[in-house]
């Protein structure tokens, strides 16, 4: 039955519905893959019994004729989503052992749709990182390797547990969250698809916050159709999130079409940055050709403030994080470090020193600094102005085109430890993904090429606000033409 | 101008006072969570996941709290900002689960308004005075620490965490403790009329941060201090008194007033340093990214306006228009319950001037004696109207009415019944009265002589004797008229 784990979400759903296999068989197959993949360190907590329980329910529902949209589909859950009764850590020591008495809105929707949980997926600590090396529970190792090399590679970040688990077929699909590229960059690094919807599509309620104005949940999966299916079951208005979009959830899967006749695809000249990998550049060219082939017209556009995006992002996100993470103070839950004779301030200092990893501390310090009296206007206010200008750039560009095509990341996956000496070099990984985050736009990564070293590369499609359909359709057009079928050779 | 001055060694000093009043919004739920807000509940029983700042929890605004803030703004004729925004004020403390307070620094919901305090000769307020209100914003309250539960540890009670407060910031327009006291009382009355805050200072529903500075006449503003969390009108006045004198002493000794935060000690009536400017927090205010700006619709604002009751100033003016004295109008409108009771009395048909006199003297006197609030008065407005009606139509005299009222308080019986049963009906029978007058005048022939000789003060004596002879039941007006005629 091992081939069950090669199925897509749609394949599992349809096969289960047709009676080709039981949901329990599916759950057992994925549970076995999870159990046999410790070397990847993709999961922080494994919950095979939950996957099985949902599967039994799915089989019963099938017998009773009450199937739900995701009946029989087991999923991986990024460990940033609060899951009732299951430890939720954000990959940080400060939340080790924390078991929420509540379920995040997005995960609840998925369970309500019949999905089951295989486990909680590793990530960069508090979703801060691009390589999964900031997790307090050890870094995830990508199932991909360079041809003829056994160098451990980064699965991308922050949703690196999600990307690695899907690429290694430990789960058919998984949730991710994206603040500056945390769904898209790991998807690109591991040869899978992932979409960050318009800001507000998915409720943030119950997701451990990193940067509230940017955080957005989305699905990661083997292909574009699976992303559409999952997003339909994750999105929707939630009165418990003040920034939730009060819009109906379209039937994205049903409207999928790789025919782009009449559509215009914008190519932003500012994204042709210095030092871009030649193979990435070539993939981009090939992507343009694919979309033309799908019937789209290609236009050159300008997003003049792009070069300020990364700087603005690394002010706004840490500023919000420095405040969002103030609640981890040792008073009510999670880690408490109370040295002998310590007062309140000492407890704060000891708890937070012991509980947060170096990258989290770095961002808290940056954020605290940029919000400080005397620096606020020079940094935070200025960054917000840049953010507005970047949004305006996109709005102008979308007068000329329907979607924008760029590479997802400036390079293929790098080796673990190769980029963690200089944080700024790591931050550059987000250069293509961050502008869409700042503007709150839907954007996705689809696998489009394999490098000479045998590693996947992703193309990045940015859409108009609320136009996830346009993004998914352009992604599908690429998927249909890129012929990306490569899988990592099993070594774990 | 207030003539309140501190007389120092080097001359007279003016005092400049501004108040920041924190008023708890009357609402069943907290500002950003659905948790209840009952006072006096067991610790940590009124706490939602949001109030405890659990990971991933998000605030959503409670529009009832917003509505109350808007109505309060309207009650002080303030600008209502249809666009407002929430900001985070960041600091660490064990009673602040989020590590920040959600407040409104940059774009408050209510802008400039005014509040008028009335002249009060006794308190040294020579004329009515308009005090500016700079702004009202809404914000979260913090929880509270309990230091008396354990020998070495402090406990945290989050029941108040997230409760909605209005911060009402005055202009530095007050110049004496009395003006500050009058401002607070007036503000409290308005809040209670509007129903946006119960004004209960003992329970902490209303507390004030007191900003005080002193200067010589004509000088620019001096350095101010802020005394935090003072929780009664009397304490606010004491704190100002003490702080102003302290500042004068410091300045006259050649020192400088430090811009600092101070604490008031109600036991001694003094203030002491809490933290200096150097230790001041850097609150790192920034717009709360979890909350969209508030954009109030025209309909929402109109509904707020339509729901406003008649406010103290308008009510007072209406009473004055009914011929009620300024003193009585002020007394009757000072508390919303009194005003509502009095309005009910008028609605039941009582004549305004007589009713006002009666409430202000008889009813308040009785309530005072009984130690009861007007809200649980033993006599209802309808019952009082019946009593006053008997006076107005001449059935009983004013002095008999006092007796009847006492019996009403004792027995709970109605006025007409009492008058009937006790035979207290006033006698207006001119024949009977004339007969008694004749007897009184005959028995006091010497005094009649004196009266006729110019000692007119004796008139009262004849009235008294006649009334006495008629067991007090004679109609005094008729007695007056007939006596005048008889003494002609």
PDB file of C-alpha atoms in Angstrom, chain A residues 82 95 98 101-102 199 203-209 212-213 239-243 319-320 322-324 326-329 331-333 344-345 348 352 368 371-373 376 380, chain B residues 49-61 85 88 90-100 106 145 153 156 158 282-292:
ATOM      1  CA  UNK A  82      -2.856  26.089  18.459  1.00  0.00           C
ATOM      2  CA  UNK A  95       6.376  27.306  24.916  1.00  0.00           C
ATOM      3  CA  UNK A  98       2.312  24.271  26.391  1.00  0.00           C
ATOM      4  CA  UNK A 101      -7.184  24.415  25.717  1.00  0.00           C
ATOM      5  CA  UNK A 102      -8.397  25.774  22.364  1.00  0.00           C
ATOM      6  CA  UNK A 199      -4.242  39.029   3.914  1.00  0.00           C
ATOM      7  CA  UNK A 203      -8.320  33.691  10.282  1.00  0.00           C
ATOM      8  CA  UNK A 204      -5.287  34.368  12.433  1.00  0.00           C
ATOM      9  CA  UNK A 205      -7.199  33.370  15.581  1.00  0.00           C
ATOM     10  CA  UNK A 206      -5.222  30.690  17.379  1.00  0.00           C
ATOM     11  CA  UNK A 207      -2.075  31.062  15.309  1.00  0.00           C
ATOM     12  CA  UNK A 208       0.911  32.088  17.426  1.00  0.00           C
ATOM     13  CA  UNK A 209       1.560  35.627  16.230  1.00  0.00           C
ATOM     14  CA  UNK A 212       0.157  40.526  12.903  1.00  0.00           C
ATOM     15  CA  UNK A 213      -0.159  42.805   9.885  1.00  0.00           C
ATOM     16  CA  UNK A 239     -15.543  37.316  13.808  1.00  0.00           C
ATOM     17  CA  UNK A 240     -12.807  36.477  16.315  1.00  0.00           C
ATOM     18  CA  UNK A 241     -10.163  38.063  14.055  1.00  0.00           C
ATOM     19  CA  UNK A 242     -10.645  41.812  13.607  1.00  0.00           C
ATOM     20  CA  UNK A 243      -8.642  41.749  10.359  1.00  0.00           C
ATOM     21  CA  UNK A 319       8.484  45.909  15.529  1.00  0.00           C
ATOM     22  CA  UNK A 320       5.242  43.947  15.686  1.00  0.00           C
ATOM     23  CA  UNK A 322       8.730  42.708  19.761  1.00  0.00           C
ATOM     24  CA  UNK A 323       5.275  43.577  21.057  1.00  0.00           C
ATOM     25  CA  UNK A 324       3.533  40.301  20.155  1.00  0.00           C
ATOM     26  CA  UNK A 326       5.931  40.349  25.192  1.00  0.00           C
ATOM     27  CA  UNK A 327       3.288  37.941  26.502  1.00  0.00           C
ATOM     28  CA  UNK A 328       5.872  35.190  26.915  1.00  0.00           C
ATOM     29  CA  UNK A 329       6.893  36.440  30.325  1.00  0.00           C
ATOM     30  CA  UNK A 331       3.770  34.567  34.463  1.00  0.00           C
ATOM     31  CA  UNK A 332       0.885  32.502  33.107  1.00  0.00           C
ATOM     32  CA  UNK A 333       2.103  29.628  30.892  1.00  0.00           C
ATOM     33  CA  UNK A 344       9.658  40.154  38.803  1.00  0.00           C
ATOM     34  CA  UNK A 345      12.155  41.878  36.503  1.00  0.00           C
ATOM     35  CA  UNK A 348      11.314  38.241  33.012  1.00  0.00           C
ATOM     36  CA  UNK A 352      13.122  35.256  28.170  1.00  0.00           C
ATOM     37  CA  UNK A 368      12.230  47.387  20.363  1.00  0.00           C
ATOM     38  CA  UNK A 371       9.805  51.666  18.163  1.00  0.00           C
ATOM     39  CA  UNK A 372      11.835  53.581  20.741  1.00  0.00           C
ATOM     40  CA  UNK A 373      11.334  57.252  21.440  1.00  0.00           C
ATOM     41  CA  UNK A 376      10.162  55.689  15.836  1.00  0.00           C
ATOM     42  CA  UNK A 380       8.778  52.659  11.878  1.00  0.00           C
TER      43      UNK A 380
ATOM     44  CA  UNK B  49      -8.406  33.478  26.723  1.00  0.00           C
ATOM     45  CA  UNK B  50      -7.968  36.932  25.197  1.00  0.00           C
ATOM     46  CA  UNK B  51      -7.701  38.650  28.592  1.00  0.00           C
ATOM     47  CA  UNK B  52      -5.088  36.143  29.700  1.00  0.00           C
ATOM     48  CA  UNK B  53      -3.157  36.790  26.453  1.00  0.00           C
ATOM     49  CA  UNK B  54      -2.917  33.144  25.493  1.00  0.00           C
ATOM     50  CA  UNK B  55      -0.844  32.501  22.355  1.00  0.00           C
ATOM     51  CA  UNK B  56      -2.706  33.360  19.155  1.00  0.00           C
ATOM     52  CA  UNK B  57      -5.573  35.172  20.856  1.00  0.00           C
ATOM     53  CA  UNK B  58      -6.873  38.304  19.142  1.00  0.00           C
ATOM     54  CA  UNK B  59      -8.838  41.329  20.351  1.00  0.00           C
ATOM     55  CA  UNK B  60     -12.075  42.378  18.659  1.00  0.00           C
ATOM     56  CA  UNK B  61     -13.731  45.638  19.674  1.00  0.00           C
ATOM     57  CA  UNK B  85      -7.429  53.900  15.903  1.00  0.00           C
ATOM     58  CA  UNK B  88      -0.305  49.553  21.824  1.00  0.00           C
ATOM     59  CA  UNK B  90       4.192  48.495  25.642  1.00  0.00           C
ATOM     60  CA  UNK B  91       5.506  47.723  29.109  1.00  0.00           C
ATOM     61  CA  UNK B  92       6.092  44.688  31.245  1.00  0.00           C
ATOM     62  CA  UNK B  93       4.169  44.085  34.436  1.00  0.00           C
ATOM     63  CA  UNK B  94       2.627  41.003  35.973  1.00  0.00           C
ATOM     64  CA  UNK B  95      -0.878  42.483  35.870  1.00  0.00           C
ATOM     65  CA  UNK B  96      -0.571  43.172  32.123  1.00  0.00           C
ATOM     66  CA  UNK B  97      -0.833  39.796  30.367  1.00  0.00           C
ATOM     67  CA  UNK B  98      -0.274  41.021  26.811  1.00  0.00           C
ATOM     68  CA  UNK B  99       2.799  43.003  27.738  1.00  0.00           C
ATOM     69  CA  UNK B 100       0.990  46.004  26.274  1.00  0.00           C
ATOM     70  CA  UNK B 106      -2.600  59.068  18.083  1.00  0.00           C
ATOM     71  CA  UNK B 145      -1.659  42.084  41.994  1.00  0.00           C
ATOM     72  CA  UNK B 153       4.826  35.590  46.336  1.00  0.00           C
ATOM     73  CA  UNK B 156      -2.425  37.970  39.985  1.00  0.00           C
ATOM     74  CA  UNK B 158      -7.068  39.197  35.897  1.00  0.00           C
ATOM     75  CA  UNK B 282       9.509  54.252  26.901  1.00  0.00           C
ATOM     76  CA  UNK B 283       6.105  52.870  25.971  1.00  0.00           C
ATOM     77  CA  UNK B 284       6.959  52.347  22.292  1.00  0.00           C
ATOM     78  CA  UNK B 285       3.456  53.227  21.182  1.00  0.00           C
ATOM     79  CA  UNK B 286       2.528  51.976  17.723  1.00  0.00           C
ATOM     80  CA  UNK B 287      -0.752  51.200  15.940  1.00  0.00           C
ATOM     81  CA  UNK B 288      -2.154  47.834  17.040  1.00  0.00           C
ATOM     82  CA  UNK B 289      -1.829  45.618  13.967  1.00  0.00           C
ATOM     83  CA  UNK B 290      -4.503  43.237  15.272  1.00  0.00           C
ATOM     84  CA  UNK B 291      -7.197  45.890  14.997  1.00  0.00           C
ATOM     85  CA  UNK B 292      -8.452  47.801  11.996  1.00  0.00           C
TER      86      UNK B 292
END
